[in-house]
Short mmCIF file of C-alpha atoms in Angstrom, two decimals:
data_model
loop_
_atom_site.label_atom_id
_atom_site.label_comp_id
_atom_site.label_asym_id
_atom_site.label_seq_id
_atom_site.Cartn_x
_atom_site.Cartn_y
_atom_site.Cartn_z
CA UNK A 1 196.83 131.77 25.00
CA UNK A 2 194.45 134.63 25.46
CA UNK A 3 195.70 137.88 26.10
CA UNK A 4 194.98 140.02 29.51
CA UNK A 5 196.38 143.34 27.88
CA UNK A 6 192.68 144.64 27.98
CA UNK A 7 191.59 148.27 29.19
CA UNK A 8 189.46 148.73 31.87
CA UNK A 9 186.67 149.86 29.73
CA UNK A 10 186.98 146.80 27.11
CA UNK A 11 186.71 144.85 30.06
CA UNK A 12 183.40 146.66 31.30
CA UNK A 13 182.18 146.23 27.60
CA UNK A 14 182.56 142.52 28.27
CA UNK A 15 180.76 142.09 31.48
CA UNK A 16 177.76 142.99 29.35
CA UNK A 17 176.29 139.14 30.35
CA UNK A 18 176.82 139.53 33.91
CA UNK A 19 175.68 143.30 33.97
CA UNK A 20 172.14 142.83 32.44
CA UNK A 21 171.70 139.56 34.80
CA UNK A 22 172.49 142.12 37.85
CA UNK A 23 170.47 144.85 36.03
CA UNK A 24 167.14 142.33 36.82
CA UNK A 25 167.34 142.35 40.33
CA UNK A 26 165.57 145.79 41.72
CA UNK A 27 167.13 147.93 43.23
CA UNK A 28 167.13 148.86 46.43
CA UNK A 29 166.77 144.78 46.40
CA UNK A 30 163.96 143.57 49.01
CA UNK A 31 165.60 140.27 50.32
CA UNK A 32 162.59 138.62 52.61
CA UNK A 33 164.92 135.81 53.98
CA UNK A 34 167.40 137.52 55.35
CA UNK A 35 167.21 137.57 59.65
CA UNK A 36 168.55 141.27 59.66
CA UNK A 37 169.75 144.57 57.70
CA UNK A 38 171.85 146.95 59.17
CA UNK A 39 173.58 150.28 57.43
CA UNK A 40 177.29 149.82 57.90
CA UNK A 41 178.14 153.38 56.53
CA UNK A 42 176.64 156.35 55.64
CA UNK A 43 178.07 158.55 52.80
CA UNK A 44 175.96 162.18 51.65
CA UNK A 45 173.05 160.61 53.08
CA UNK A 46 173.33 157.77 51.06
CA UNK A 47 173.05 154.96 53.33
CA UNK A 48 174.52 150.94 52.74
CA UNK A 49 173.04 148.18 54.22
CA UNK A 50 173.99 144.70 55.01
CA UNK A 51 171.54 142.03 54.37
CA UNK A 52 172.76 138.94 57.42
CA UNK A 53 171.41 135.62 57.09
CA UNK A 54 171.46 133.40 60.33
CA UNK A 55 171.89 129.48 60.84
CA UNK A 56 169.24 128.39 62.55
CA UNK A 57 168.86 128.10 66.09
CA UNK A 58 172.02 130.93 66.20
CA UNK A 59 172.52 132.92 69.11
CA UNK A 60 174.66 135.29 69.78
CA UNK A 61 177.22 133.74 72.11
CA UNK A 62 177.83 131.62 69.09
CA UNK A 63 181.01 131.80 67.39
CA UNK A 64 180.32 131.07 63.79
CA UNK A 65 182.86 131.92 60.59
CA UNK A 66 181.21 134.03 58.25
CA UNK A 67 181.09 134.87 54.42
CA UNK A 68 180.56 138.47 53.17
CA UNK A 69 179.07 138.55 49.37
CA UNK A 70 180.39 141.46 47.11
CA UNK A 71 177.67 141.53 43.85
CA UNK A 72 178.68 142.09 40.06
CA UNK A 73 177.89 144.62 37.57
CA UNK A 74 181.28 146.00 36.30
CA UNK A 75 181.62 148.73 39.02
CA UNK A 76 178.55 150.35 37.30
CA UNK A 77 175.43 148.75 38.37
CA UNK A 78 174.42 145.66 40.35
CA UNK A 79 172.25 144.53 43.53
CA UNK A 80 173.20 143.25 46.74
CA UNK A 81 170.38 140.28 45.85
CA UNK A 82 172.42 139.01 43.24
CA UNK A 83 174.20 136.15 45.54
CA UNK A 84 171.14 135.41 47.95
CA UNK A 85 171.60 132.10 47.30
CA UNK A 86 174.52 131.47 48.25
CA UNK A 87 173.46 133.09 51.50
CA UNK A 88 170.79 130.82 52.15
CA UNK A 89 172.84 127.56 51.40
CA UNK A 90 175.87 128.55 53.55
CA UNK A 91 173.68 130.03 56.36
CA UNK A 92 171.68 126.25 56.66
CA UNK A 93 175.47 124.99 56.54
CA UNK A 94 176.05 126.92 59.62
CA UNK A 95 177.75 130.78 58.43
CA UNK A 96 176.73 133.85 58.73
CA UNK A 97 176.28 134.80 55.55
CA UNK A 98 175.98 138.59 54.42
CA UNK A 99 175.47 140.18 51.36
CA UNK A 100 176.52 144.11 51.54
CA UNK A 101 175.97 146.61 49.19
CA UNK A 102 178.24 149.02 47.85
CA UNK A 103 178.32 152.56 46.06
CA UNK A 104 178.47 152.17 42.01
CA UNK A 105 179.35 154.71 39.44
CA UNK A 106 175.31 154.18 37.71
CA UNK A 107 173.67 155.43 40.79
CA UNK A 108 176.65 157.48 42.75
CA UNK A 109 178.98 158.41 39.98
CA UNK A 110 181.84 156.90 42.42
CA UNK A 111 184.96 155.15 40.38
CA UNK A 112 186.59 152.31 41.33
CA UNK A 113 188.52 153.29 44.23
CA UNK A 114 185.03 154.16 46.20
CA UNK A 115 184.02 150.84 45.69
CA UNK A 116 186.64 148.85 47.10
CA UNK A 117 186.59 151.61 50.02
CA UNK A 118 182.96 150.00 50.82
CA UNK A 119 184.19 146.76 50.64
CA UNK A 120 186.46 147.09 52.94
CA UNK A 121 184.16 149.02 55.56
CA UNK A 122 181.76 146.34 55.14
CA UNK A 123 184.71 143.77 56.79
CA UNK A 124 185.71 145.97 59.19
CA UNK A 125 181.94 146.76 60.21
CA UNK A 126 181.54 143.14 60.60
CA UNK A 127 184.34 142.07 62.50
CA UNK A 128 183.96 144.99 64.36
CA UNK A 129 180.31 143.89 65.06
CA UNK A 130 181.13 140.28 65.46
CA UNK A 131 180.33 139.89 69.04
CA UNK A 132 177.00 141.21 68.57
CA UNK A 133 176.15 138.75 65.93
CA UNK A 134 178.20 135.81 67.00
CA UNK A 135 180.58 135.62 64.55
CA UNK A 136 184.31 134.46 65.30
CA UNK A 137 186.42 137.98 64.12
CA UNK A 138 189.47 135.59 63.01
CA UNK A 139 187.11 133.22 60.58
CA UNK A 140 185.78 135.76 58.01
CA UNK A 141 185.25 135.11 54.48
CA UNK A 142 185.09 137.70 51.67
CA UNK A 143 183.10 136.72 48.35
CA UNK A 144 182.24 137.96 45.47
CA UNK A 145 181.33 137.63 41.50
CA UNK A 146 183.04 139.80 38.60
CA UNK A 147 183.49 143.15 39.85
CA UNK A 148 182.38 141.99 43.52
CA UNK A 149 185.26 138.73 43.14
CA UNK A 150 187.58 142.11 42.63
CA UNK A 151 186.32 143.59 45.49
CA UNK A 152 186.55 140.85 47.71
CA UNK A 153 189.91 140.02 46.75
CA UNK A 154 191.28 143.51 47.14
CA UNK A 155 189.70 143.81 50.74
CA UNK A 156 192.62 141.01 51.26
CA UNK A 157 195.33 142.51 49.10
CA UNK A 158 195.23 146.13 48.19
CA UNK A 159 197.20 148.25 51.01
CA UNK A 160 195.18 151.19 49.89
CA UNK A 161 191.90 152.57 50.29
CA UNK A 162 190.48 152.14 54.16
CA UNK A 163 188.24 154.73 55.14
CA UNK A 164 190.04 157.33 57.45
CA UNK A 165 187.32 158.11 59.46
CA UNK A 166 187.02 154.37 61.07
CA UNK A 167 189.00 152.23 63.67
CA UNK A 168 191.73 151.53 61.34
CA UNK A 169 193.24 149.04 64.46
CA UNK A 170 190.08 146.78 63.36
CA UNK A 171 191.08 145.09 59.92
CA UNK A 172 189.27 145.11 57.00
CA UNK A 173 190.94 142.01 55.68
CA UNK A 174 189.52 138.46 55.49
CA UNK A 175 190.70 135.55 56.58
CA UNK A 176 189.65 133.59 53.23
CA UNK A 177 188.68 133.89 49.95
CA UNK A 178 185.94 133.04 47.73
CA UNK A 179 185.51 134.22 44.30
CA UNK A 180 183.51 134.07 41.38
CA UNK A 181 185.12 134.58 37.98
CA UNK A 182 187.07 137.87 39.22
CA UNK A 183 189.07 140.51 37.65
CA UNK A 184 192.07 139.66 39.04
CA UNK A 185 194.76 142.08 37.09
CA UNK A 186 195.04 145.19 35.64
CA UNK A 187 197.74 146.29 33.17
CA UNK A 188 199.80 148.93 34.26
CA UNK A 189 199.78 150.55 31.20
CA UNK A 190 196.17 151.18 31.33
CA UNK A 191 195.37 154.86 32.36
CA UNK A 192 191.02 153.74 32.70
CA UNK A 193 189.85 155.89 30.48
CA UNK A 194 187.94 155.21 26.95
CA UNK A 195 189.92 155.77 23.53
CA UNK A 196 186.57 156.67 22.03
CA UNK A 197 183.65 158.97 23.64
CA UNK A 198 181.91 155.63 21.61
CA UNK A 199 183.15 153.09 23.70
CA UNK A 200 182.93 155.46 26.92
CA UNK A 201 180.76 153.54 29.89
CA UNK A 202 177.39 155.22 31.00
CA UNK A 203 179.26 157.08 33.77
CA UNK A 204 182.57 158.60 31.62
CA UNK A 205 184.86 158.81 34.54
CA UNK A 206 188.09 157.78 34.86
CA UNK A 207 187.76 154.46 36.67
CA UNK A 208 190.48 154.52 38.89
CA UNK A 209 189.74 157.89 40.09
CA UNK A 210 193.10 159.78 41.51
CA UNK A 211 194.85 155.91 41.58
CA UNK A 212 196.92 154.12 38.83
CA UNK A 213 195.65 150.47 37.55
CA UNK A 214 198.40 148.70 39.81
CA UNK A 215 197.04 150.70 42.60
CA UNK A 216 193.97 148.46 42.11
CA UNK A 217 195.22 145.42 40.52
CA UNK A 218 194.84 142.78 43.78
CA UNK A 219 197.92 140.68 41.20
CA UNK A 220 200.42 143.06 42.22
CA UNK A 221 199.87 143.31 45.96
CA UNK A 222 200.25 139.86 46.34
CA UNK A 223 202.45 139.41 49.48
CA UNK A 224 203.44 137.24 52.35
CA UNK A 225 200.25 135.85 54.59
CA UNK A 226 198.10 136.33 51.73
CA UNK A 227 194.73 134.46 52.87
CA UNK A 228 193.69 130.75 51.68
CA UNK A 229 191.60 131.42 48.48
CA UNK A 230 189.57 129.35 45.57
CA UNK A 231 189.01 131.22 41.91
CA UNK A 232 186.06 129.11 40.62
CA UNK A 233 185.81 130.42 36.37
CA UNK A 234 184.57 129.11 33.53
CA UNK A 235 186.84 127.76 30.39
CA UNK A 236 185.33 130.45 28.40
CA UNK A 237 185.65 133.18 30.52
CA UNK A 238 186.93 136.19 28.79
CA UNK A 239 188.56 137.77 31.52
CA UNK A 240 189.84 134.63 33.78
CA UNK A 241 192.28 133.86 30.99
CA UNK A 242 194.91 130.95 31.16
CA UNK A 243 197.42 133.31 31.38
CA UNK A 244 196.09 135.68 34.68
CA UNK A 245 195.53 132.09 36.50
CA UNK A 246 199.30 130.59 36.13
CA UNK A 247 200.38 134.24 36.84
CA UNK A 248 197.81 134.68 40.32
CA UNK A 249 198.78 131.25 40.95
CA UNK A 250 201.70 131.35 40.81
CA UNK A 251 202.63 134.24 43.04
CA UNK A 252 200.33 132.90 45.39
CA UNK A 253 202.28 129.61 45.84
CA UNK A 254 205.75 131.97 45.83
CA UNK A 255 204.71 133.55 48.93
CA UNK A 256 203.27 130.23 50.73
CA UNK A 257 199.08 130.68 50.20
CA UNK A 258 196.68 128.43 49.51
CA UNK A 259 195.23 128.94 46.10
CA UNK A 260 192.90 126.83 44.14
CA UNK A 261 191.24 127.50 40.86
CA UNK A 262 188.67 125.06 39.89
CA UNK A 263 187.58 126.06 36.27
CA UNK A 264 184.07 124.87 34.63
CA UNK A 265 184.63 123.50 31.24
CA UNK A 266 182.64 125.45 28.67
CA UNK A 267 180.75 127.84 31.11
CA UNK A 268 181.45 131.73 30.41
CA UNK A 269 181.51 134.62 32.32
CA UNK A 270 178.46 134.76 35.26
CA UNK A 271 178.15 130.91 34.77
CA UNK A 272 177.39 130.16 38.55
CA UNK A 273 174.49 132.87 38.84
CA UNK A 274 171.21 131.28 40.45
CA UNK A 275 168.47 131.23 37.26
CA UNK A 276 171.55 130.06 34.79
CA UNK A 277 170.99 126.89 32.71
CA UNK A 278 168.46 124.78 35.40
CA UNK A 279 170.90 126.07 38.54
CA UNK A 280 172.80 123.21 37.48
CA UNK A 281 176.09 125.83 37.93
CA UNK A 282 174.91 127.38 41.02
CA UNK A 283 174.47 124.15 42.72
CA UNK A 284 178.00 122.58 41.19
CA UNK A 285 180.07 126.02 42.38
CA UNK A 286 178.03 125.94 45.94
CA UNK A 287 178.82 122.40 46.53
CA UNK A 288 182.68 123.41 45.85
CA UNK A 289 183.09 126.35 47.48
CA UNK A 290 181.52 124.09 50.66
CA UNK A 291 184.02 121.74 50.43
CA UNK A 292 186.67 124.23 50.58
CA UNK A 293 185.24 125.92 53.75
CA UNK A 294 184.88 122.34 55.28
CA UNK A 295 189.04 121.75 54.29
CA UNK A 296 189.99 124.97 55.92
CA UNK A 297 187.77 124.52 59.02
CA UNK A 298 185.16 126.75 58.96
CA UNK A 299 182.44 124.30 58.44
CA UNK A 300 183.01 121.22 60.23
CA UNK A 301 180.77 118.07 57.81
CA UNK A 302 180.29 117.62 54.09
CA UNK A 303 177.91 119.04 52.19
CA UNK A 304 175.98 115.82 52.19
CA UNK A 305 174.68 116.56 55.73
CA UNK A 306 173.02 119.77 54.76
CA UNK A 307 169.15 119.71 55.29
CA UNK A 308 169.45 122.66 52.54
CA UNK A 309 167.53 121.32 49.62
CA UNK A 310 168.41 122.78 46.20
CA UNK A 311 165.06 124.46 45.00
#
Protein backbone atom coordinates (compact mmCIF):
# COMPACT_ATOMS: atom_id res chain seq x y z
CA UNK A 1 0.00 0.00 0.00
CA UNK A 2 1.31 3.34 -1.09
CA UNK A 3 2.15 5.77 1.34
CA UNK A 4 0.34 9.42 1.72
CA UNK A 5 3.16 10.73 4.16
CA UNK A 6 4.21 13.14 1.23
CA UNK A 7 5.06 16.99 1.68
CA UNK A 8 3.26 19.45 0.07
CA UNK A 9 6.03 20.28 -2.23
CA UNK A 10 6.78 16.46 -3.27
CA UNK A 11 3.32 16.48 -4.06
CA UNK A 12 3.57 19.72 -6.35
CA UNK A 13 6.73 17.98 -7.88
CA UNK A 14 4.31 15.24 -8.89
CA UNK A 15 1.57 17.15 -10.51
CA UNK A 16 4.25 17.88 -13.07
CA UNK A 17 1.72 15.86 -15.83
CA UNK A 18 -1.24 17.75 -14.95
CA UNK A 19 0.68 21.17 -14.56
CA UNK A 20 2.26 21.31 -18.12
CA UNK A 21 -1.30 20.05 -19.60
CA UNK A 22 -2.81 23.32 -17.70
CA UNK A 23 0.36 25.29 -18.66
CA UNK A 24 -1.09 24.89 -22.63
CA UNK A 25 -4.14 26.58 -22.20
CA UNK A 26 -3.44 30.63 -22.45
CA UNK A 27 -3.93 32.50 -20.09
CA UNK A 28 -6.24 34.83 -19.53
CA UNK A 29 -8.14 31.72 -21.41
CA UNK A 30 -10.61 33.08 -24.29
CA UNK A 31 -13.56 30.53 -23.93
CA UNK A 32 -15.93 31.45 -27.18
CA UNK A 33 -18.79 29.08 -26.00
CA UNK A 34 -19.48 30.21 -22.98
CA UNK A 35 -23.14 32.46 -22.84
CA UNK A 36 -21.55 34.91 -20.21
CA UNK A 37 -18.42 36.11 -17.99
CA UNK A 38 -18.83 37.96 -15.04
CA UNK A 39 -15.95 39.10 -12.30
CA UNK A 40 -17.08 37.64 -9.02
CA UNK A 41 -14.29 39.46 -6.98
CA UNK A 42 -11.88 41.91 -7.30
CA UNK A 43 -8.55 41.71 -5.34
CA UNK A 44 -5.52 44.77 -5.99
CA UNK A 45 -7.12 45.28 -9.17
CA UNK A 46 -6.78 41.93 -10.13
CA UNK A 47 -10.07 40.95 -11.29
CA UNK A 48 -11.70 36.95 -11.50
CA UNK A 49 -14.11 36.05 -13.81
CA UNK A 50 -16.61 33.35 -14.20
CA UNK A 51 -17.02 31.80 -17.51
CA UNK A 52 -21.31 30.44 -17.35
CA UNK A 53 -22.45 28.14 -19.88
CA UNK A 54 -26.32 27.99 -20.45
CA UNK A 55 -28.72 24.99 -21.51
CA UNK A 56 -30.36 25.93 -24.25
CA UNK A 57 -33.51 27.60 -24.48
CA UNK A 58 -32.68 28.75 -20.47
CA UNK A 59 -34.30 31.59 -19.06
CA UNK A 60 -34.02 33.02 -16.16
CA UNK A 61 -37.13 32.04 -14.22
CA UNK A 62 -35.62 28.65 -14.66
CA UNK A 63 -34.50 26.80 -11.77
CA UNK A 64 -31.65 24.69 -12.92
CA UNK A 65 -28.81 22.85 -10.46
CA UNK A 66 -25.54 23.94 -11.35
CA UNK A 67 -21.81 22.74 -11.40
CA UNK A 68 -18.92 25.15 -10.61
CA UNK A 69 -15.39 23.86 -12.21
CA UNK A 70 -12.21 24.56 -10.04
CA UNK A 71 -8.98 23.97 -12.74
CA UNK A 72 -5.57 22.16 -11.86
CA UNK A 73 -2.09 23.21 -11.78
CA UNK A 74 -0.79 22.44 -8.22
CA UNK A 75 -1.86 25.83 -6.70
CA UNK A 76 0.83 27.36 -9.03
CA UNK A 77 -0.45 27.75 -12.44
CA UNK A 78 -3.52 26.65 -14.42
CA UNK A 79 -6.52 28.13 -16.63
CA UNK A 80 -10.05 28.38 -16.02
CA UNK A 81 -10.33 26.60 -19.81
CA UNK A 82 -8.97 23.57 -18.58
CA UNK A 83 -12.58 21.81 -17.87
CA UNK A 84 -14.61 23.52 -20.81
CA UNK A 85 -15.71 20.42 -21.68
CA UNK A 86 -17.22 19.34 -19.16
CA UNK A 87 -19.11 22.63 -19.31
CA UNK A 88 -20.41 22.12 -22.59
CA UNK A 89 -21.61 18.43 -21.99
CA UNK A 90 -23.40 19.19 -18.67
CA UNK A 91 -24.82 22.55 -19.94
CA UNK A 92 -26.64 20.43 -23.20
CA UNK A 93 -27.66 18.02 -20.19
CA UNK A 94 -29.47 20.87 -18.72
CA UNK A 95 -26.80 22.71 -15.76
CA UNK A 96 -25.44 25.65 -15.52
CA UNK A 97 -22.17 24.98 -15.79
CA UNK A 98 -19.32 27.52 -14.70
CA UNK A 99 -15.84 27.43 -14.78
CA UNK A 100 -14.23 30.24 -12.32
CA UNK A 101 -10.91 31.25 -12.03
CA UNK A 102 -8.90 31.67 -9.11
CA UNK A 103 -5.65 33.55 -7.82
CA UNK A 104 -2.36 31.16 -8.10
CA UNK A 105 0.97 31.58 -6.50
CA UNK A 106 2.76 31.75 -10.54
CA UNK A 107 0.93 34.86 -11.38
CA UNK A 108 -0.19 36.37 -7.72
CA UNK A 109 2.35 34.90 -5.40
CA UNK A 110 -0.88 33.89 -3.17
CA UNK A 111 -0.39 30.38 -1.09
CA UNK A 112 -2.81 28.02 -0.60
CA UNK A 113 -5.11 29.54 1.75
CA UNK A 114 -5.91 32.47 -1.01
CA UNK A 115 -6.94 29.96 -3.23
CA UNK A 116 -9.47 28.14 -1.47
CA UNK A 117 -10.66 31.79 -0.28
CA UNK A 118 -11.64 32.22 -4.19
CA UNK A 119 -13.21 29.13 -4.30
CA UNK A 120 -15.35 29.73 -1.92
CA UNK A 121 -16.37 33.37 -3.13
CA UNK A 122 -16.98 31.91 -6.40
CA UNK A 123 -20.05 29.64 -4.53
CA UNK A 124 -21.20 32.21 -2.61
CA UNK A 125 -21.18 34.71 -5.73
CA UNK A 126 -23.22 32.19 -7.44
CA UNK A 127 -25.76 31.28 -5.14
CA UNK A 128 -25.91 34.64 -4.25
CA UNK A 129 -26.55 35.44 -8.00
CA UNK A 130 -28.75 32.49 -8.58
CA UNK A 131 -31.93 34.25 -9.22
CA UNK A 132 -30.43 36.26 -11.83
CA UNK A 133 -29.22 33.30 -13.72
CA UNK A 134 -31.84 30.78 -12.87
CA UNK A 135 -30.14 28.56 -10.91
CA UNK A 136 -31.85 26.67 -7.85
CA UNK A 137 -29.42 28.11 -4.65
CA UNK A 138 -30.03 24.58 -2.82
CA UNK A 139 -28.74 22.34 -6.05
CA UNK A 140 -25.12 23.54 -6.49
CA UNK A 141 -22.31 21.46 -7.46
CA UNK A 142 -18.60 22.17 -6.82
CA UNK A 143 -15.94 20.46 -9.25
CA UNK A 144 -12.73 20.32 -9.76
CA UNK A 145 -9.33 18.41 -11.00
CA UNK A 146 -6.01 18.06 -8.79
CA UNK A 147 -5.53 21.16 -7.02
CA UNK A 148 -9.12 22.47 -8.24
CA UNK A 149 -10.75 18.68 -6.84
CA UNK A 150 -8.99 20.26 -3.46
CA UNK A 151 -10.58 23.30 -3.87
CA UNK A 152 -13.86 22.16 -4.54
CA UNK A 153 -13.88 19.82 -1.82
CA UNK A 154 -12.72 22.27 0.79
CA UNK A 155 -15.47 24.87 -0.32
CA UNK A 156 -17.67 21.87 1.36
CA UNK A 157 -15.45 21.00 4.29
CA UNK A 158 -12.89 23.45 5.50
CA UNK A 159 -14.57 25.82 8.31
CA UNK A 160 -11.92 28.31 7.48
CA UNK A 161 -11.14 30.77 5.00
CA UNK A 162 -14.51 32.87 3.79
CA UNK A 163 -13.80 36.21 2.76
CA UNK A 164 -14.79 38.76 5.57
CA UNK A 165 -15.78 41.35 3.48
CA UNK A 166 -18.94 39.31 1.90
CA UNK A 167 -22.49 38.21 3.09
CA UNK A 168 -21.19 35.51 5.19
CA UNK A 169 -25.29 34.55 5.85
CA UNK A 170 -25.00 33.36 2.01
CA UNK A 171 -22.98 29.96 2.06
CA UNK A 172 -20.20 29.17 0.20
CA UNK A 173 -20.79 25.46 0.48
CA UNK A 174 -22.14 23.08 -2.18
CA UNK A 175 -24.65 20.90 -2.12
CA UNK A 176 -22.56 18.07 -4.06
CA UNK A 177 -19.45 17.02 -5.06
CA UNK A 178 -17.57 16.22 -8.07
CA UNK A 179 -13.97 15.61 -8.23
CA UNK A 180 -11.25 14.75 -10.33
CA UNK A 181 -8.28 12.88 -8.88
CA UNK A 182 -8.03 15.40 -5.75
CA UNK A 183 -5.66 15.99 -3.02
CA UNK A 184 -7.69 14.92 -0.48
CA UNK A 185 -5.19 14.90 2.79
CA UNK A 186 -2.47 16.53 4.13
CA UNK A 187 -0.17 15.20 6.87
CA UNK A 188 -0.12 17.09 9.85
CA UNK A 189 3.32 16.85 10.24
CA UNK A 190 4.00 18.71 7.15
CA UNK A 191 5.00 22.42 7.87
CA UNK A 192 4.75 23.26 3.45
CA UNK A 193 7.87 24.28 3.05
CA UNK A 194 10.85 22.67 0.79
CA UNK A 195 13.80 20.70 2.60
CA UNK A 196 16.00 21.87 -0.26
CA UNK A 197 16.12 25.53 -1.97
CA UNK A 198 16.49 22.51 -4.98
CA UNK A 199 13.29 21.10 -4.65
CA UNK A 200 11.68 24.65 -3.75
CA UNK A 201 8.48 25.40 -6.28
CA UNK A 202 8.78 28.49 -8.68
CA UNK A 203 7.04 30.66 -6.06
CA UNK A 204 9.18 29.60 -2.58
CA UNK A 205 6.44 30.40 -0.18
CA UNK A 206 5.23 28.58 2.43
CA UNK A 207 2.10 26.97 0.99
CA UNK A 208 -0.15 27.15 3.67
CA UNK A 209 0.54 30.67 4.35
CA UNK A 210 -0.23 31.67 8.25
CA UNK A 211 -2.40 28.01 8.41
CA UNK A 212 -1.17 24.49 9.46
CA UNK A 213 -1.65 21.43 6.82
CA UNK A 214 -4.84 20.17 8.84
CA UNK A 215 -6.10 23.62 8.53
CA UNK A 216 -6.34 22.72 4.81
CA UNK A 217 -6.61 19.08 4.71
CA UNK A 218 -10.65 18.75 3.58
CA UNK A 219 -9.85 14.70 5.45
CA UNK A 220 -9.92 16.19 8.73
CA UNK A 221 -12.96 18.44 8.57
CA UNK A 222 -15.01 15.77 7.64
CA UNK A 223 -18.24 16.19 9.71
CA UNK A 224 -21.90 15.55 9.99
CA UNK A 225 -24.08 16.71 6.68
CA UNK A 226 -21.08 16.44 4.68
CA UNK A 227 -22.52 16.74 0.93
CA UNK A 228 -23.14 13.60 -1.51
CA UNK A 229 -19.76 13.29 -3.40
CA UNK A 230 -17.97 10.93 -6.25
CA UNK A 231 -13.83 10.79 -6.31
CA UNK A 232 -13.33 9.54 -9.91
CA UNK A 233 -8.99 8.55 -9.93
CA UNK A 234 -7.00 6.55 -11.76
CA UNK A 235 -5.24 3.10 -10.38
CA UNK A 236 -2.02 4.78 -10.89
CA UNK A 237 -2.58 7.88 -9.42
CA UNK A 238 0.20 8.93 -7.21
CA UNK A 239 -1.61 10.95 -4.94
CA UNK A 240 -5.26 9.14 -4.79
CA UNK A 241 -3.55 6.26 -3.01
CA UNK A 242 -5.46 3.11 -1.67
CA UNK A 243 -4.85 4.17 1.55
CA UNK A 244 -6.38 8.17 1.44
CA UNK A 245 -9.61 6.44 -0.31
CA UNK A 246 -10.52 3.72 2.58
CA UNK A 247 -9.52 6.56 5.00
CA UNK A 248 -11.98 9.57 3.03
CA UNK A 249 -14.30 6.82 2.66
CA UNK A 250 -14.53 5.78 5.39
CA UNK A 251 -15.20 8.84 7.49
CA UNK A 252 -17.56 9.78 5.02
CA UNK A 253 -19.80 6.70 5.61
CA UNK A 254 -19.13 7.32 9.70
CA UNK A 255 -20.90 10.48 9.54
CA UNK A 256 -23.87 9.27 7.07
CA UNK A 257 -22.63 10.86 3.34
CA UNK A 258 -22.79 9.61 0.23
CA UNK A 259 -19.40 8.84 -1.15
CA UNK A 260 -18.41 7.04 -4.22
CA UNK A 261 -15.02 6.53 -5.73
CA UNK A 262 -15.01 5.04 -9.09
CA UNK A 263 -11.25 4.42 -9.95
CA UNK A 264 -9.93 3.93 -13.75
CA UNK A 265 -7.74 0.96 -13.98
CA UNK A 266 -4.30 1.94 -15.25
CA UNK A 267 -5.00 5.72 -15.93
CA UNK A 268 -2.61 8.18 -13.86
CA UNK A 269 -2.87 11.40 -12.58
CA UNK A 270 -4.94 14.07 -15.15
CA UNK A 271 -6.33 10.89 -16.93
CA UNK A 272 -9.86 12.46 -17.66
CA UNK A 273 -8.41 15.79 -19.29
CA UNK A 274 -10.13 16.51 -22.81
CA UNK A 275 -7.02 15.87 -25.57
CA UNK A 276 -5.86 12.60 -23.34
CA UNK A 277 -5.52 9.28 -25.20
CA UNK A 278 -8.53 9.86 -28.15
CA UNK A 279 -10.95 11.55 -25.20
CA UNK A 280 -11.67 8.08 -24.59
CA UNK A 281 -11.24 9.20 -20.54
CA UNK A 282 -13.00 12.38 -20.83
CA UNK A 283 -15.98 10.84 -22.35
CA UNK A 284 -15.89 7.57 -19.78
CA UNK A 285 -15.54 10.13 -16.49
CA UNK A 286 -18.38 12.57 -18.17
CA UNK A 287 -20.70 9.79 -18.74
CA UNK A 288 -20.16 8.86 -14.84
CA UNK A 289 -20.19 11.84 -13.24
CA UNK A 290 -23.83 12.21 -15.33
CA UNK A 291 -25.10 9.33 -13.93
CA UNK A 292 -24.39 10.42 -10.53
CA UNK A 293 -26.12 13.85 -10.99
CA UNK A 294 -29.12 11.92 -12.58
CA UNK A 295 -29.12 9.46 -9.03
CA UNK A 296 -29.10 12.47 -6.83
CA UNK A 297 -31.69 14.46 -8.84
CA UNK A 298 -30.21 17.12 -10.41
CA UNK A 299 -30.58 15.91 -13.88
CA UNK A 300 -33.69 14.17 -14.40
CA UNK A 301 -32.82 11.28 -17.83
CA UNK A 302 -29.75 9.25 -18.68
CA UNK A 303 -27.10 10.28 -20.47
CA UNK A 304 -28.40 8.43 -23.47
CA UNK A 305 -30.93 11.25 -24.16
CA UNK A 306 -28.31 13.89 -24.54
CA UNK A 307 -28.27 15.49 -28.10
CA UNK A 308 -24.51 16.35 -26.89
CA UNK A 309 -22.37 14.53 -29.36
CA UNK A 310 -18.83 13.66 -28.22
CA UNK A 311 -16.52 15.60 -30.77
Amino acid sequence: MKSIRFSIVTMILFLACNIVFAQSRSYPPLIETASHVETFKVVDDFELKLWIFEPRRHQVTDSAPAIVFFFGGGWTNGSPSQLTKQCEYLAARGMVAITADYRVASRNNVTMDKCVSDAKSAIRWVREHSSEYGIDPNRIVASGGSAGGHLAVSTALLPKFDEPSENLEISSKPNALVLFNPALYFDPQDNGEASDAENRSPNPVDRYGDNTAEDLSPYHHITKGAPPTIVLSGSEDFLITEKTINMFGNKMKEVGSECTFVIYEGEPHGFFNWGMKNNGPYIATTKRVDEFLVSIGYLDAPPESTEYKFE
